[in-house]
Amino acid sequence: MKQKYSVILGNLGNTRDRFCAGYKDNPPTMEMLRRAFRIPDVTGIELVGTWDIRPDNVREMKSALEDAGWRCVSIIPDLFTQAIYGKGALSSTDPKVRRHAIDNTKSMCEAALELNCELINLWPGQDGFDYLLATDYEQERENECCSVRELATAYPMLRFALEYKPKEPRTHSYLGRMAETLLLAQETGCQNVGVTVDTGHAFYAGEVVADQLIVAKRAGNRLFHMHFNDNYAAWDDDMIVGSVHTVEYLEILYWLDRTGYNGWLSMDQYPYREEAAEAIGESVQWLKQFETILRESRSEIDQLIIQRDGVATSRFLRGVLGPRAMKNV
Amino acid sequence: MKQKYSVILGNLGNTRDRFCAGYKDNPPTMEMLRRAFRIPDVTGIELVGTWDIRPDNVREMKSALEDAGWRCVSIIPDLFTQAIYGKGALSSTDPKVRRHAIDNTKSMCEAALELNCELINLWPGQDGFDYLLATDYEQERENECCSVRELATAYPMLRFALEYKPKEPRTHSYLGRMAETLLLAQETGCQNVGVTVDTGHAFYAGEVVADQLIVAKRAGNRLFHMHFNDNYAAWDDDMIVGSVHTVEYLEILYWLDRTGYNGWLSMDQYPYREEAAEAIGESVQWLKQFETILRESRSEIDQLIIQRDGVATSRFLRGVLGPRAMKNV
Amino acid sequence: MKQKYSVILGNLGNTRDRFCAGYKDNPPTMEMLRRAFRIPDVTGIELVGTWDIRPDNVREMKSALEDAGWRCVSIIPDLFTQAIYGKGALSSTDPKVRRHAIDNTKSMCEAALELNCELINLWPGQDGFDYLLATDYEQERENECCSVRELATAYPMLRFALEYKPKEPRTHSYLGRMAETLLLAQETGCQNVGVTVDTGHAFYAGEVVADQLIVAKRAGNRLFHMHFNDNYAAWDDDMIVGSVHTVEYLEILYWLDRTGYNGWLSMDQYPYREEAAEAIGESVQWLKQFETILRESRSEIDQLIIQRDGVATSRFLRGVLGPRAMKNV
Amino acid sequence: MKQKYSVILGNLGNTRDRFCAGYKDNPPTMEMLRRAFRIPDVTGIELVGTWDIRPDNVREMKSALEDAGWRCVSIIPDLFTQAIYGKGALSSTDPKVRRHAIDNTKSMCEAALELNCELINLWPGQDGFDYLLATDYEQERENECCSVRELATAYPMLRFALEYKPKEPRTHSYLGRMAETLLLAQETGCQNVGVTVDTGHAFYAGEVVADQLIVAKRAGNRLFHMHFNDNYAAWDDDMIVGSVHTVEYLEILYWLDRTGYNGWLSMDQYPYREEAAEAIGESVQWLKQFETILRESRSEIDQLIIQRDGVATSRFLRGVLGPRAMKNV
């Protein structure tokens, strides 16, 4: 299992919150790209539509990536930063808004084709609701499904990975967790619709990621893409991998392998107060370290999951996570 | 919409927690039944298998219910109180345990048939896991599916409602939320497998129930049964309806009606420290009160969910939840 | 008990989140003020330092408020929007940053004096931490205490209300909940240091506000100020009062009265997608409605809290929150 | 820093939940004690009053402990298993109940004196509330304070450690978090009243334990005792240390040392489905392993907490938690 690591370009720039408009400067796209190129062990990039990638800079981007030997792993159409999508984009009950969102995404599909990028990462962040008794869930869920179907049908050569997230910016998202995202993927009737797991989203959704990988497999092998970050299991803190959780990542990587995942491992962080390239690079190194443990211990873990004994697993974990007798980092 | 209200018999008895073995006495089954009969507006009962209903008391129960003009709304097989199910029942990797759980449930299916009860409420509380890297999720989820399929196939005249719950007694349940329960129901390939929503389970799963009713409808009208109670959205506190939430219940009842639900509204509480029949009866009266509001305001709400404006909804809610000018309770 | 209602000026303008820089236009300060003046039943304003109030516009503000017969209820110094405070303001281990924060606040104290405003609402949003093993909690908590003491000592004629919040923008705040804020207030040794309760912050901190009002009373009557809004008990959603919770507000108002609170009831919302003045005005009307219930039922509630019976309370609540026999809103 | 490890005797017996009365057999007290003696590196025991220790078996217990060279680290009076305490024990508004609870505790103080045990671990699990508008928080908090003061005054040679917990068995506890427990300790006016931190309780209270150790230190060095276990930060799962969290324990042990804690490190678990002695023993070994890391890296950590850089800390953690080059477990 040779892993491919990628990063999201925008994470290298300014990451603001609702109070502070900027903890640091926001460099131009190509400067961010150069910073990305310097992160060790990474060879793929994800681009947010109209921020990082626009019809007018596709060529420049393509050539920059080719020169560096990098791949465009996915394009993430911007369905979340524009006021027009405030009460929904792909799910909107306003046909004009929905059309705007679909056309916006199609334009990004074109960019993807030019960049030889095979995956559209759809995060419909505004598709959800806030107030009770103020939403026609039936109509909006149907709209969401139809919009995704239209996209997937129009671009059968692309794969559409729906990134679920329980909330934010809405208090509740339509694609909030793995299983409801799989249901929608199935309802589209399109084989090229699947799921992106963001480990942090799953943590604060109350999911155990490895278990949900099985749910995705059973629903027709619908896991298309992986985003990595960490948090305190209560909000999308978008921190460095390994900051809070340790064992969970080991388990995730084990089951990604067992379920035959061969996509990218992509970092998705908001390093508000940290040097971005370094913070993102740390996550990659954590994942590599967990892979090393896995490589050395796969058959032991195979036994442990059959054994079903928390004590035996604990004993194993102490062995592999202990202090190094000889450190040569 | 004429509502049918029911209660779970065991809720009228002793409700212990892990520290205190009993806050009150535990009356015999038939005494609890007599207490249930006195709760106003209720005409249905749910029975927990081997606690309340056993092969040896089916006849007595049947005749008691008939005399009272009550219905047995569901049987809930006991898949959660016996040590043998500690690491899983229907999902267990131990074939003997699985067989035990299936046979136990089948015996309750027989009881249901005798009682003219059409619904088996399956709450596989022990089917889940606690420790990471100590479970073969793939095998156990497959087992869960096969067990349910075997039951549903053996008893095509019964409906099997899977009651989901995010956790407890395990730290994570396989049937944790609406959508993953629907996926399993679909995987069985059986039309007589559906879902029980427990409002409290949904609250602390981070779901908005009304929205999930739509998810269930889209997945083939799989909502079979409803359990009502309240909590602080962080644990299964099993409190009186209306203790914490207000607007949510109004919205749930509205969408139950719109999605054509015609099953029972059943109370499922743990009145540890309250007089049980009274505490359960309060929930029924809250639901009736919300139904009254709905009856008077249905067309207004129809407009509000199209309007998508939290302010308009707030203004409406103040109108219907305000202090009564003239109280004549 | 005649209530005084106020609003935070900035809530009437643009309320962005970390993804969308603006769901609506941001009007000039004086235009926002005119909008505030039109909200029924409100007669007080809170101003955020350097956004709404600066040395250069104090006079204009003062005269505008006087003309309208309004009061400046508090000034909220900006300790959260500037990059310099990214790793802490009053608690910073960098003496220059701390001095900047203190001087900034003192300048707002001067503005308060000019405006006849008696209260500084201190929300030290950046005073906290994100990563484990990356903070000297001991030094930073000591700094926080010393900074507040310096301010309270320099302006003994003003009251400093510390607004606690469990997290955001940091993953953990030093002033996260009522009791740790009271401890810090006591440690300053200053009688003019107390607490602001934001109902939403308390909800997602797992607190029952009414209970915490008692904690504040026992610690020397340290409740200085109240902010009102609602949420789903998992994040600071800053919604309209009554959107999610109902009974909690009734209980809060009851205990505010019993503990002798005579400060302002101030609305603090982020109406991202709603017309701001209307959304904020709704909260005021909800509180007024709850006050009406209280006025009519105070002695009943006095009995209920002695009775300690959830059933009796439920029965009472159904009576006061039911559908109105005769609506004359 | 030489650590002293202890366990709670009852954790070695049956650990039931509210559904299953017993996942395993419950051995007699002295048999459980023999099992405890076999757990490596442990030399102290905590006894639950009237379960493990009663006036009639104090002598037998004392001699058994002396023979083994063990210490009785604390007695935990039973204020949580008896129905009489259902609506409160030390805080009860019923003077008879309160007297019962105080006398019960005093009897355990006598036992402690006989056993040369210096610490009473008070966990007032039933002192809290469930329903809103059904509790006189003011009276009950005052009762709690007076009861603790009476005990601490009557036994000045003993130390009373209040174990806080946000909820369970009540939906809200009076001693829910560190700071409100410290406030109550201060209100008693007794120097021999302090706090027990249970790491799991703190995790699901949203606290970072190390930070709260500073809060306790600032409030007069009131940390008296430590309980260790792990959970998913949403409930008191009482799992093996290290099952979910890793870095947090390292940080806790670091700050325990820096704040001069010299008490016991006690394991408090509910190994429902695991062999109890082994599961508890695992926690001890995890703590020992973290101590080894600390011993080798203390000066590095000293620098990291001054550096305030999540990236630097991450790099360090990868170094100490990585796969061992040479494993010799």
PDB file of C-alpha atoms in Angstrom, chain D residues 204-285:
ATOM      1  CA  TYR D 204     -17.121  14.889  28.919  1.00  0.00           C
ATOM      2  CA  ALA D 205     -17.483  18.122  30.882  1.00  0.00           C
ATOM      3  CA  GLY D 206     -15.542  19.823  28.093  1.00  0.00           C
ATOM      4  CA  GLU D 207     -12.569  20.527  30.328  1.00  0.00           C
ATOM      5  CA  VAL D 208      -8.890  20.182  29.538  1.00  0.00           C
ATOM      6  CA  VAL D 209      -7.708  18.561  32.744  1.00  0.00           C
ATOM      7  CA  ALA D 210      -4.240  20.096  32.827  1.00  0.00           C
ATOM      8  CA  ASP D 211      -5.728  23.572  32.571  1.00  0.00           C
ATOM      9  CA  GLN D 212      -8.128  22.816  35.405  1.00  0.00           C
ATOM     10  CA  LEU D 213      -5.268  21.637  37.594  1.00  0.00           C
ATOM     11  CA  ILE D 214      -4.084  25.250  37.459  1.00  0.00           C
ATOM     12  CA  VAL D 215      -7.530  26.479  38.421  1.00  0.00           C
ATOM     13  CA  ALA D 216      -7.365  24.180  41.458  1.00  0.00           C
ATOM     14  CA  LYS D 217      -3.907  25.353  42.366  1.00  0.00           C
ATOM     15  CA  ARG D 218      -4.922  29.017  42.190  1.00  0.00           C
ATOM     16  CA  ALA D 219      -7.876  28.303  44.466  1.00  0.00           C
ATOM     17  CA  GLY D 220      -5.584  27.271  47.293  1.00  0.00           C
ATOM     18  CA  ASN D 221      -4.012  24.005  46.176  1.00  0.00           C
ATOM     19  CA  ARG D 222      -7.265  22.129  46.456  1.00  0.00           C
ATOM     20  CA  LEU D 223      -6.478  19.091  44.308  1.00  0.00           C
ATOM     21  CA  PHE D 224      -6.626  16.155  46.723  1.00  0.00           C
ATOM     22  CA  HIS D 225      -7.108  13.081  44.567  1.00  0.00           C
ATOM     23  CA  MET D 226      -7.034  11.702  41.001  1.00  0.00           C
ATOM     24  CA  HIS D 227      -9.229   9.093  39.285  1.00  0.00           C
ATOM     25  CA  PHE D 228      -8.185   7.791  35.877  1.00  0.00           C
ATOM     26  CA  ASN D 229     -10.193   6.324  32.996  1.00  0.00           C
ATOM     27  CA  ASP D 230     -11.023   7.178  29.384  1.00  0.00           C
ATOM     28  CA  ASN D 231     -14.084   7.865  27.245  1.00  0.00           C
ATOM     29  CA  TYR D 232     -15.316   9.355  23.965  1.00  0.00           C
ATOM     30  CA  ALA D 233     -15.835  12.801  25.556  1.00  0.00           C
ATOM     31  CA  ALA D 234     -19.615  12.493  25.567  1.00  0.00           C
ATOM     32  CA  TRP D 235     -20.419  10.220  28.497  1.00  0.00           C
ATOM     33  CA  ASP D 236     -18.793   8.482  31.441  1.00  0.00           C
ATOM     34  CA  ASP D 237     -17.755   5.366  29.520  1.00  0.00           C
ATOM     35  CA  ASP D 238     -15.192   4.433  32.198  1.00  0.00           C
ATOM     36  CA  MET D 239     -12.814   2.743  29.776  1.00  0.00           C
ATOM     37  CA  ILE D 240      -9.147   1.774  29.890  1.00  0.00           C
ATOM     38  CA  VAL D 241      -6.743   4.751  29.941  1.00  0.00           C
ATOM     39  CA  GLY D 242      -5.375   5.349  26.447  1.00  0.00           C
ATOM     40  CA  SER D 243      -8.298   3.789  24.628  1.00  0.00           C
ATOM     41  CA  VAL D 244      -9.379   7.074  23.083  1.00  0.00           C
ATOM     42  CA  HIS D 245      -7.045   9.802  24.323  1.00  0.00           C
ATOM     43  CA  THR D 246      -3.273   9.760  24.317  1.00  0.00           C
ATOM     44  CA  VAL D 247      -1.776  13.245  24.419  1.00  0.00           C
ATOM     45  CA  GLU D 248      -4.150  14.416  27.144  1.00  0.00           C
ATOM     46  CA  TYR D 249      -2.732  11.918  29.652  1.00  0.00           C
ATOM     47  CA  LEU D 250       0.786  12.983  28.928  1.00  0.00           C
ATOM     48  CA  GLU D 251      -0.198  16.576  29.554  1.00  0.00           C
ATOM     49  CA  ILE D 252      -2.070  15.693  32.740  1.00  0.00           C
ATOM     50  CA  LEU D 253       0.902  13.863  34.219  1.00  0.00           C
ATOM     51  CA  TYR D 254       3.220  16.709  33.270  1.00  0.00           C
ATOM     52  CA  TRP D 255       1.094  19.297  35.054  1.00  0.00           C
ATOM     53  CA  LEU D 256       0.405  17.076  38.052  1.00  0.00           C
ATOM     54  CA  ASP D 257       4.134  17.061  38.557  1.00  0.00           C
ATOM     55  CA  ARG D 258       4.544  20.803  37.977  1.00  0.00           C
ATOM     56  CA  THR D 259       1.777  21.659  40.409  1.00  0.00           C
ATOM     57  CA  GLY D 260       3.332  19.457  43.060  1.00  0.00           C
ATOM     58  CA  TYR D 261       0.638  16.808  43.308  1.00  0.00           C
ATOM     59  CA  ASN D 262       1.840  14.016  45.538  1.00  0.00           C
ATOM     60  CA  GLY D 263      -1.339  12.010  45.995  1.00  0.00           C
ATOM     61  CA  TRP D 264      -2.337   8.708  44.491  1.00  0.00           C
ATOM     62  CA  LEU D 265      -3.111   7.925  40.863  1.00  0.00           C
ATOM     63  CA  SER D 266      -6.207   5.805  41.191  1.00  0.00           C
ATOM     64  CA  MET D 267      -7.962   3.817  38.465  1.00  0.00           C
ATOM     65  CA  ASP D 268     -11.750   4.163  38.272  1.00  0.00           C
ATOM     66  CA  GLN D 269     -13.262   2.003  35.524  1.00  0.00           C
ATOM     67  CA  TYR D 270     -16.353   0.019  34.688  1.00  0.00           C
ATOM     68  CA  PRO D 271     -15.002  -2.930  32.714  1.00  0.00           C
ATOM     69  CA  TYR D 272     -18.493  -4.212  31.867  1.00  0.00           C
ATOM     70  CA  ARG D 273     -17.345  -6.758  29.313  1.00  0.00           C
ATOM     71  CA  GLU D 274     -13.625  -7.127  30.066  1.00  0.00           C
ATOM     72  CA  GLU D 275     -11.715  -9.148  32.642  1.00  0.00           C
ATOM     73  CA  ALA D 276     -11.663  -6.527  35.357  1.00  0.00           C
ATOM     74  CA  ALA D 277      -8.215  -6.892  36.892  1.00  0.00           C
ATOM     75  CA  GLU D 278      -6.598  -6.957  33.465  1.00  0.00           C
ATOM     76  CA  ALA D 279      -8.519  -3.938  32.187  1.00  0.00           C
ATOM     77  CA  ILE D 280      -7.624  -1.932  35.280  1.00  0.00           C
ATOM     78  CA  GLY D 281      -4.043  -3.123  35.145  1.00  0.00           C
ATOM     79  CA  GLU D 282      -3.783  -1.856  31.559  1.00  0.00           C
ATOM     80  CA  SER D 283      -4.534   1.668  32.726  1.00  0.00           C
ATOM     81  CA  VAL D 284      -1.735   1.505  35.257  1.00  0.00           C
ATOM     82  CA  GLN D 285       0.704   0.345  32.600  1.00  0.00           C
TER      83      GLN D 285
END
